[in-house]
PDB file of C-alpha atoms in Angstrom:
ATOM      1  CA  MET A 293      73.780  97.513  95.863  1.00 46.00           C
ATOM      2  CA  LYS A 294      71.691  98.568  92.334  1.00 48.00           C
ATOM      3  CA  PHE A 295      69.349 100.729  92.277  1.00 45.00           C
ATOM      4  CA  PRO A 296      66.843  99.255  88.944  1.00 42.00           C
ATOM      5  CA  PHE A 297      64.547 101.515  89.247  1.00 37.00           C
ATOM      6  CA  VAL A 298      65.698 105.180  89.585  1.00 38.00           C
ATOM      7  CA  ARG A 299      67.905 104.131  86.577  1.00 43.00           C
ATOM      8  CA  SER A 300      66.160 106.719  83.172  1.00 41.00           C
ATOM      9  CA  LEU A 301      67.078 108.998  80.667  1.00 37.00           C
ATOM     10  CA  LEU A 302      69.949 111.101  81.834  1.00 44.00           C
ATOM     11  CA  ALA A 303      68.890 114.575  80.151  1.00 40.00           C
ATOM     12  CA  THR A 304      65.384 114.248  82.689  1.00 41.00           C
ATOM     13  CA  LEU A 305      67.751 113.741  85.612  1.00 44.00           C
ATOM     14  CA  LEU A 306      69.943 116.671  84.190  1.00 43.00           C
ATOM     15  CA  LEU A 307      67.244 118.862  84.092  1.00 41.00           C
ATOM     16  CA  ALA A 308      66.165 117.949  87.743  1.00 44.00           C
ATOM     17  CA  ALA A 309      69.396 118.905  88.797  1.00 43.00           C
ATOM     18  CA  GLY A 310      69.339 122.317  87.718  1.00 44.00           C
ATOM     19  CA  VAL A 311      66.319 122.995  89.795  1.00 40.00           C
ATOM     20  CA  ALA A 312      67.575 121.432  92.923  1.00 42.00           C
ATOM     21  CA  HIS A 313      68.555 123.370  95.976  1.00 45.00           C
ATOM     22  CA  ALA A 314      71.741 123.785  96.660  1.00 52.00           C
ATOM     23  CA  ALA A 315      74.246 121.652  98.868  1.00 69.00           C
ATOM     24  CA  ASP A 316      77.516 120.989 100.237  1.00 87.00           C
ATOM     25  CA  GLU A 317      78.951 117.669  99.994  1.00 91.00           C
ATOM     26  CA  GLY A 318      78.826 116.859 103.739  1.00 91.00           C
ATOM     27  CA  THR A 319      75.179 117.772 103.718  1.00 92.00           C
ATOM     28  CA  VAL A 320      74.872 114.859 100.003  1.00 93.00           C
ATOM     29  CA  LYS A 321      76.523 112.787 102.178  1.00 93.00           C
ATOM     30  CA  LYS A 322      74.442 112.966 105.452  1.00 93.00           C
ATOM     31  CA  ASN A 323      71.362 112.726 103.361  1.00 92.00           C
ATOM     32  CA  LEU A 324      71.833 109.935 100.932  1.00 92.00           C
ATOM     33  CA  GLU A 325      72.620 107.236 104.215  1.00 92.00           C
ATOM     34  CA  ASN A 326      69.318 108.575 105.543  1.00 92.00           C
ATOM     35  CA  PHE A 327      68.087 107.431 102.508  1.00 90.00           C
ATOM     36  CA  LEU A 328      70.054 104.300 102.544  1.00 90.00           C
ATOM     37  CA  ASN A 329      69.579 103.638 106.034  1.00 92.00           C
ATOM     38  CA  ALA A 330      73.135 103.140 106.995  1.00 93.00           C
ATOM     39  CA  PRO A 331      76.174 104.534 106.858  1.00 94.00           C
ATOM     40  CA  ALA A 332      77.658 103.611 103.341  1.00 91.00           C
ATOM     41  CA  VAL A 333      78.716 106.209 101.991  1.00 93.00           C
ATOM     42  CA  ASP A 334      82.718 106.841 101.618  1.00 92.00           C
ATOM     43  CA  SER A 335      83.164 110.102  99.527  1.00 93.00           C
ATOM     44  CA  VAL A 336      81.244 112.136  97.358  1.00 94.00           C
ATOM     45  CA  LYS A 337      82.183 115.333  95.445  1.00 92.00           C
ATOM     46  CA  LYS A 338      80.483 117.773  92.631  1.00 92.00           C
ATOM     47  CA  THR A 339      81.214 116.891  89.241  1.00 92.00           C
ATOM     48  CA  PRO A 340      81.408 119.280  86.616  1.00 91.00           C
ATOM     49  CA  TYR A 341      78.227 117.593  84.611  1.00 88.00           C
ATOM     50  CA  GLY A 342      74.491 119.506  85.218  1.00 87.00           C
ATOM     51  CA  GLY A 343      75.073 119.497  89.256  1.00 89.00           C
ATOM     52  CA  LEU A 344      75.659 115.936  89.724  1.00 93.00           C
ATOM     53  CA  TYR A 345      77.665 114.124  92.363  1.00 93.00           C
ATOM     54  CA  GLU A 346      79.723 111.826  92.571  1.00 92.00           C
ATOM     55  CA  VAL A 347      78.720 109.696  95.518  1.00 94.00           C
ATOM     56  CA  VAL A 348      81.314 105.979  96.066  1.00 92.00           C
ATOM     57  CA  LEU A 349      79.979 103.667  98.236  1.00 91.00           C
ATOM     58  CA  LYS A 350      81.882 101.684 100.674  1.00 88.00           C
ATOM     59  CA  SER A 351      81.601  98.756  98.649  1.00 85.00           C
ATOM     60  CA  GLY A 352      83.470 100.185  96.110  1.00 84.00           C
ATOM     61  CA  GLU A 353      80.653 101.501  94.043  1.00 88.00           C
ATOM     62  CA  LEU A 354      79.786 104.690  92.606  1.00 91.00           C
ATOM     63  CA  LEU A 355      76.054 106.542  91.699  1.00 92.00           C
ATOM     64  CA  TYR A 356      75.574 109.914  90.937  1.00 93.00           C
ATOM     65  CA  THR A 357      72.441 112.224  93.277  1.00 94.00           C
ATOM     66  CA  ASP A 358      71.666 116.287  93.135  1.00 92.00           C
ATOM     67  CA  GLY A 359      72.402 118.346  95.742  1.00 91.00           C
ATOM     68  CA  ALA A 360      68.543 117.210  97.322  1.00 91.00           C
ATOM     69  CA  VAL A 361      69.310 113.488  96.446  1.00 92.00           C
ATOM     70  CA  SER A 362      66.015 114.435  94.945  1.00 92.00           C
ATOM     71  CA  PHE A 363      66.846 111.042  92.420  1.00 92.00           C
ATOM     72  CA  ILE A 364      70.000 108.798  92.318  1.00 92.00           C
ATOM     73  CA  ILE A 365      71.449 107.250  89.028  1.00 90.00           C
ATOM     74  CA  ASP A 366      73.271 103.637  89.086  1.00 90.00           C
ATOM     75  CA  GLY A 367      74.519 103.725  85.302  1.00 88.00           C
ATOM     76  CA  SER A 368      77.822 106.048  83.614  1.00 90.00           C
ATOM     77  CA  VAL A 369      77.986 109.363  82.933  1.00 90.00           C
ATOM     78  CA  ILE A 370      79.259 110.212  78.924  1.00 92.00           C
ATOM     79  CA  ASP A 371      81.087 113.621  77.575  1.00 91.00           C
ATOM     80  CA  ALA A 372      78.657 114.634  75.156  1.00 91.00           C
ATOM     81  CA  LYS A 373      82.150 117.123  74.065  1.00 90.00           C
ATOM     82  CA  THR A 374      84.489 114.508  73.848  1.00 92.00           C
ATOM     83  CA  ARG A 375      82.875 111.034  74.481  1.00 93.00           C
ATOM     84  CA  LYS A 376      84.338 110.149  77.130  1.00 91.00           C
ATOM     85  CA  ASN A 377      82.749 107.548  79.723  1.00 93.00           C
ATOM     86  CA  VAL A 378      82.962 109.683  82.818  1.00 90.00           C
ATOM     87  CA  THR A 379      82.338 106.490  85.248  1.00 89.00           C
ATOM     88  CA  GLN A 380      84.637 104.015  83.711  1.00 87.00           C
ATOM     89  CA  ALA A 381      87.431 106.443  84.107  1.00 88.00           C
ATOM     90  CA  ARG A 382      86.508 107.094  87.469  1.00 88.00           C
ATOM     91  CA  MET A 383      86.092 103.532  88.541  1.00 85.00           C
ATOM     92  CA  ALA A 384      89.788 102.553  86.733  1.00 83.00           C
ATOM     93  CA  GLN A 385      91.290 105.334  89.119  1.00 86.00           C
ATOM     94  CA  LEU A 386      88.763 104.682  91.878  1.00 86.00           C
ATOM     95  CA  MET A 387      90.188 100.618  91.746  1.00 87.00           C
ATOM     96  CA  LYS A 388      93.668 101.435  91.172  1.00 93.00           C
ATOM     97  CA  ILE A 389      96.237 100.109  94.310  1.00 95.00           C
ATOM     98  CA  ASP A 390      99.725 101.836  95.107  1.00 96.00           C
ATOM     99  CA  PHE A 391     101.454  98.280  93.685  1.00 96.00           C
ATOM    100  CA  SER A 392     104.526  99.128  96.453  1.00 96.00           C
ATOM    101  CA  THR A 393     102.423  98.148  99.936  1.00 97.00           C
ATOM    102  CA  LEU A 394     101.376  94.414  98.247  1.00 98.00           C
ATOM    103  CA  PRO A 395     102.658  92.168 100.854  1.00 98.00           C
ATOM    104  CA  LEU A 396     104.555  89.931  98.034  1.00 98.00           C
ATOM    105  CA  ASP A 397     106.619  87.591 100.938  1.00 97.00           C
ATOM    106  CA  GLN A 398     102.558  86.764 100.736  1.00 98.00           C
ATOM    107  CA  ALA A 399     101.911  85.041  97.410  1.00 98.00           C
ATOM    108  CA  ILE A 400     103.889  83.000  94.861  1.00 98.00           C
ATOM    109  CA  LYS A 401     106.428  83.756  92.833  1.00 98.00           C
ATOM    110  CA  GLN A 402     106.739  82.458  89.467  1.00 97.00           C
ATOM    111  CA  VAL A 403     109.915  84.074  87.454  1.00 96.00           C
ATOM    112  CA  ARG A 404     109.438  83.424  83.340  1.00 94.00           C
ATOM    113  CA  GLY A 405     112.542  84.480  81.148  1.00 94.00           C
ATOM    114  CA  ASN A 406     114.118  87.935  82.332  1.00 95.00           C
ATOM    115  CA  GLY A 407     111.008  88.609  85.076  1.00 94.00           C
ATOM    116  CA  LYS A 408     111.640  92.412  84.289  1.00 94.00           C
ATOM    117  CA  ARG A 409     107.680  92.542  83.615  1.00 96.00           C
ATOM    118  CA  VAL A 410     105.995  91.819  86.932  1.00 96.00           C
ATOM    119  CA  ILE A 411     101.973  91.746  88.263  1.00 97.00           C
ATOM    120  CA  ALA A 412     100.065  90.323  91.097  1.00 97.00           C
ATOM    121  CA  THR A 413      96.817  88.517  91.120  1.00 97.00           C
ATOM    122  CA  PHE A 414      94.556  87.088  92.991  1.00 98.00           C
ATOM    123  CA  GLU A 415      92.931  83.632  92.328  1.00 98.00           C
ATOM    124  CA  ASP A 416      90.212  81.049  94.189  1.00 98.00           C
ATOM    125  CA  PRO A 417      92.146  77.166  93.517  1.00 98.00           C
ATOM    126  CA  ASN A 418      87.822  76.443  92.266  1.00 97.00           C
ATOM    127  CA  CYS A 419      87.616  79.373  89.749  1.00 97.00           C
ATOM    128  CA  GLY A 420      87.396  78.361  86.496  1.00 96.00           C
ATOM    129  CA  TYR A 421      88.207  81.044  85.169  1.00 96.00           C
ATOM    130  CA  CYS A 422      92.086  81.384  87.150  1.00 96.00           C
ATOM    131  CA  LYS A 423      92.683  78.044  85.750  1.00 96.00           C
ATOM    132  CA  ARG A 424      91.997  79.430  81.643  1.00 94.00           C
ATOM    133  CA  LEU A 425      94.467  82.582  82.899  1.00 94.00           C
ATOM    134  CA  ALA A 426      96.953  79.932  84.427  1.00 95.00           C
ATOM    135  CA  LYS A 427      97.169  78.121  80.746  1.00 93.00           C
ATOM    136  CA  GLU A 428      97.032  81.010  79.425  1.00 91.00           C
ATOM    137  CA  MET A 429     100.211  82.774  81.697  1.00 92.00           C
ATOM    138  CA  GLN A 430     102.284  79.507  80.193  1.00 92.00           C
ATOM    139  CA  ASN A 431     103.367  81.122  77.017  1.00 91.00           C
ATOM    140  CA  LEU A 432     103.882  84.750  79.198  1.00 93.00           C
ATOM    141  CA  LYS A 433     107.342  85.489  78.321  1.00 93.00           C
ATOM    142  CA  ASP A 434     109.750  88.150  80.975  1.00 95.00           C
ATOM    143  CA  ALA A 435     107.921  88.202  83.686  1.00 95.00           C
ATOM    144  CA  THR A 436     107.427  87.596  87.577  1.00 97.00           C
ATOM    145  CA  ILE A 437     103.940  86.568  88.211  1.00 97.00           C
ATOM    146  CA  TYR A 438     102.829  87.253  92.613  1.00 98.00           C
ATOM    147  CA  THR A 439      99.895  85.021  93.038  1.00 98.00           C
ATOM    148  CA  PHE A 440      98.137  85.335  96.055  1.00 98.00           C
ATOM    149  CA  LEU A 441      95.605  82.687  96.502  1.00 98.00           C
ATOM    150  CA  TYR A 442      92.381  83.992  96.932  1.00 98.00           C
ATOM    151  CA  PRO A 443      90.018  81.635  98.656  1.00 98.00           C
ATOM    152  CA  ILE A 444      86.132  82.983  98.449  1.00 97.00           C
ATOM    153  CA  LEU A 445      84.022  80.201  96.942  1.00 97.00           C
ATOM    154  CA  SER A 446      84.233  77.188  99.451  1.00 96.00           C
ATOM    155  CA  PRO A 447      85.965  75.885 102.229  1.00 97.00           C
ATOM    156  CA  ASP A 448      87.147  73.585  99.838  1.00 97.00           C
ATOM    157  CA  SER A 449      88.561  76.545  98.457  1.00 97.00           C
ATOM    158  CA  THR A 450      90.614  77.085 101.571  1.00 97.00           C
ATOM    159  CA  GLU A 451      91.130  73.966 102.050  1.00 97.00           C
ATOM    160  CA  LYS A 452      93.487  73.785  99.228  1.00 97.00           C
ATOM    161  CA  SER A 453      94.444  76.809  98.967  1.00 98.00           C
ATOM    162  CA  LYS A 454      96.181  76.264 102.187  1.00 97.00           C
ATOM    163  CA  ASN A 455      97.242  72.710 100.751  1.00 97.00           C
ATOM    164  CA  ILE A 456      99.604  74.999  98.620  1.00 98.00           C
ATOM    165  CA  TRP A 457     100.930  77.469 100.780  1.00 98.00           C
ATOM    166  CA  CYS A 458     102.147  74.618 102.806  1.00 97.00           C
ATOM    167  CA  ALA A 459     103.642  72.879 100.058  1.00 96.00           C
ATOM    168  CA  LYS A 460     107.423  72.516  99.464  1.00 95.00           C
ATOM    169  CA  ASP A 461     107.547  73.547  96.284  1.00 97.00           C
ATOM    170  CA  ARG A 462     104.066  76.213  96.025  1.00 97.00           C
ATOM    171  CA  ALA A 463     104.655  76.970  92.808  1.00 97.00           C
ATOM    172  CA  GLY A 464     104.558  73.270  91.966  1.00 97.00           C
ATOM    173  CA  ALA A 465     101.785  72.822  93.780  1.00 97.00           C
ATOM    174  CA  TRP A 466      99.923  75.911  92.484  1.00 98.00           C
ATOM    175  CA  ASN A 467     100.596  74.878  88.559  1.00 97.00           C
ATOM    176  CA  ASP A 468     100.621  70.900  89.371  1.00 97.00           C
ATOM    177  CA  TRP A 469      96.129  71.852  90.255  1.00 98.00           C
ATOM    178  CA  MET A 470      95.077  74.993  88.244  1.00 97.00           C
ATOM    179  CA  ILE A 471      96.516  73.385  85.052  1.00 97.00           C
ATOM    180  CA  ALA A 472      96.997  69.415  84.785  1.00 96.00           C
ATOM    181  CA  GLY A 473      93.901  69.057  88.024  1.00 96.00           C
ATOM    182  CA  LYS A 474      96.398  66.829  89.781  1.00 97.00           C
ATOM    183  CA  ALA A 475      95.198  68.428  94.035  1.00 96.00           C
ATOM    184  CA  PRO A 476      97.355  69.337  96.635  1.00 96.00           C
ATOM    185  CA  ALA A 477      99.081  67.042  99.087  1.00 95.00           C
ATOM    186  CA  ALA A 478      97.488  67.690 102.513  1.00 95.00           C
ATOM    187  CA  ALA A 479      99.643  70.161 104.147  1.00 93.00           C
ATOM    188  CA  ALA A 480     101.345  69.003 106.905  1.00 91.00           C
ATOM    189  CA  THR A 481     100.859  69.094 110.934  1.00 90.00           C
ATOM    190  CA  GLY A 482     101.572  72.113 112.243  1.00 91.00           C
ATOM    191  CA  CYS A 483     102.530  74.207 109.179  1.00 95.00           C
ATOM    192  CA  ASP A 484     101.132  77.951 109.217  1.00 95.00           C
ATOM    193  CA  SER A 485      98.988  78.724 106.602  1.00 95.00           C
ATOM    194  CA  SER A 486      97.816  81.789 108.702  1.00 96.00           C
ATOM    195  CA  THR A 487      98.824  83.908 105.225  1.00 97.00           C
ATOM    196  CA  VAL A 488      96.001  82.763 103.493  1.00 98.00           C
ATOM    197  CA  ASP A 489      93.654  84.476 105.953  1.00 97.00           C
ATOM    198  CA  LYS A 490      95.321  87.410 105.679  1.00 98.00           C
ATOM    199  CA  ASN A 491      95.308  87.065 101.814  1.00 98.00           C
ATOM    200  CA  VAL A 492      91.323  87.199 102.250  1.00 98.00           C
ATOM    201  CA  ALA A 493      91.685  89.789 104.370  1.00 98.00           C
ATOM    202  CA  LEU A 494      93.774  92.009 102.153  1.00 97.00           C
ATOM    203  CA  GLY A 495      91.618  91.396  99.091  1.00 96.00           C
ATOM    204  CA  HIS A 496      88.300  92.529 101.339  1.00 94.00           C
ATOM    205  CA  LYS A 497      90.168  95.720 102.038  1.00 94.00           C
ATOM    206  CA  LEU A 498      91.091  96.345  97.749  1.00 94.00           C
ATOM    207  CA  LYS A 499      87.154  96.240  97.199  1.00 91.00           C
ATOM    208  CA  ILE A 500      88.141  92.518  95.156  1.00 93.00           C
ATOM    209  CA  SER A 501      84.466  90.165  95.043  1.00 90.00           C
ATOM    210  CA  GLY A 502      85.808  88.405  91.760  1.00 92.00           C
ATOM    211  CA  THR A 503      88.686  85.893  90.729  1.00 96.00           C
ATOM    212  CA  PRO A 504      91.046  86.461  89.201  1.00 97.00           C
ATOM    213  CA  THR A 505      91.810  90.203  90.016  1.00 96.00           C
ATOM    214  CA  ILE A 506      94.974  91.056  88.492  1.00 97.00           C
ATOM    215  CA  PHE A 507      97.452  94.133  88.624  1.00 97.00           C
ATOM    216  CA  THR A 508     100.350  95.560  86.581  1.00 96.00           C
ATOM    217  CA  ALA A 509     103.127  97.156  88.473  1.00 95.00           C
ATOM    218  CA  ASP A 510     101.432 100.798  88.264  1.00 95.00           C
ATOM    219  CA  GLY A 511      98.861 100.142  90.600  1.00 95.00           C
ATOM    220  CA  ASN A 512      95.898  99.630  87.087  1.00 94.00           C
ATOM    221  CA  ARG A 513      93.461  96.428  88.262  1.00 95.00           C
ATOM    222  CA  LEU A 514      92.455  94.311  84.938  1.00 91.00           C
ATOM    223  CA  PRO A 515      89.315  92.011  86.249  1.00 85.00           C
ATOM    224  CA  GLY A 516      88.747  88.563  84.848  1.00 86.00           C
ATOM    225  CA  ALA A 517      90.825  86.116  82.998  1.00 86.00           C
ATOM    226  CA  VAL A 518      92.425  88.758  80.613  1.00 88.00           C
ATOM    227  CA  PRO A 519      93.800  87.254  77.513  1.00 91.00           C
ATOM    228  CA  LEU A 520      97.354  87.114  76.904  1.00 91.00           C
ATOM    229  CA  ALA A 521      97.626  89.514  74.476  1.00 92.00           C
ATOM    230  CA  GLN A 522      95.622  91.967  76.529  1.00 92.00           C
ATOM    231  CA  LEU A 523      97.627  91.719  79.480  1.00 93.00           C
ATOM    232  CA  ASP A 524     101.527  91.581  77.765  1.00 93.00           C
ATOM    233  CA  GLN A 525     100.110  94.872  75.833  1.00 93.00           C
ATOM    234  CA  ALA A 526      98.697  96.214  79.933  1.00 93.00           C
ATOM    235  CA  MET A 527     102.185  94.737  80.952  1.00 94.00           C
ATOM    236  CA  ASN A 528     104.405  96.401  78.346  1.00 93.00           C
ATOM    237  CA  GLN A 529     102.668 100.340  79.057  1.00 90.00           C
ATOM    238  CA  VAL A 530     104.056  99.705  82.012  1.00 89.00           C
ATOM    239  CA  SER A 531     107.444  98.582  81.367  1.00 72.00           C
ATOM    240  CA  GLY A 532     107.609 101.246  77.762  1.00 64.00           C
ATOM    241  CA  GLY A 533     108.011  98.662  75.220  1.00 47.00           C
ATOM    242  CA  LYS A 534     110.851  97.143  76.202  1.00 46.00           C
TER     243      LYS A 534
END
């Protein structure tokens, strides 16, 4: 959900916030949902910036408003003193997950070298960026990769995902398709491919809207086909550079 019509100078909005009526977080949530005409708000939190309230929508988007919901900001707040992008930092925090809760038995497992560095990816077999990532990760060293089949692009993505999951060598079938372009064989009759459906439900729960999405072992989220050097750096930060 986007609100391009409310984008304006932050200084003007903060001035308006200074004269807004005081309100508690519950009132802000109620008034904003009345404006949106839907129970779309996940949380409301007062910020230390000019009377602004942070609003997290159930879609995962982050907005700002004042106590009277007299305006809505769909954009970034920058701390002028520290030059920190407050919104970007907060979004990273909101998108973080508890890695230990991932059902890793629902993923394709590949081990490179000693396998000490761990990541999980959510990928669609028909995603071009996922194919680029698969080729990049051929050179990833000392890592364990858990790939969750997450078909969200088309019915063919679902069919390919189920065929790959039902293959005798899942990792081999995945790499054959993503790297070499060799389509997976049709799933055997009676193969239980319900794991793919569970992955889709899990991805929705984690608010994964695009593929590939990568999670490092500390729960941080890296969207998109991250270059190998950046992925290596993120994984090393988790493992203390070891």
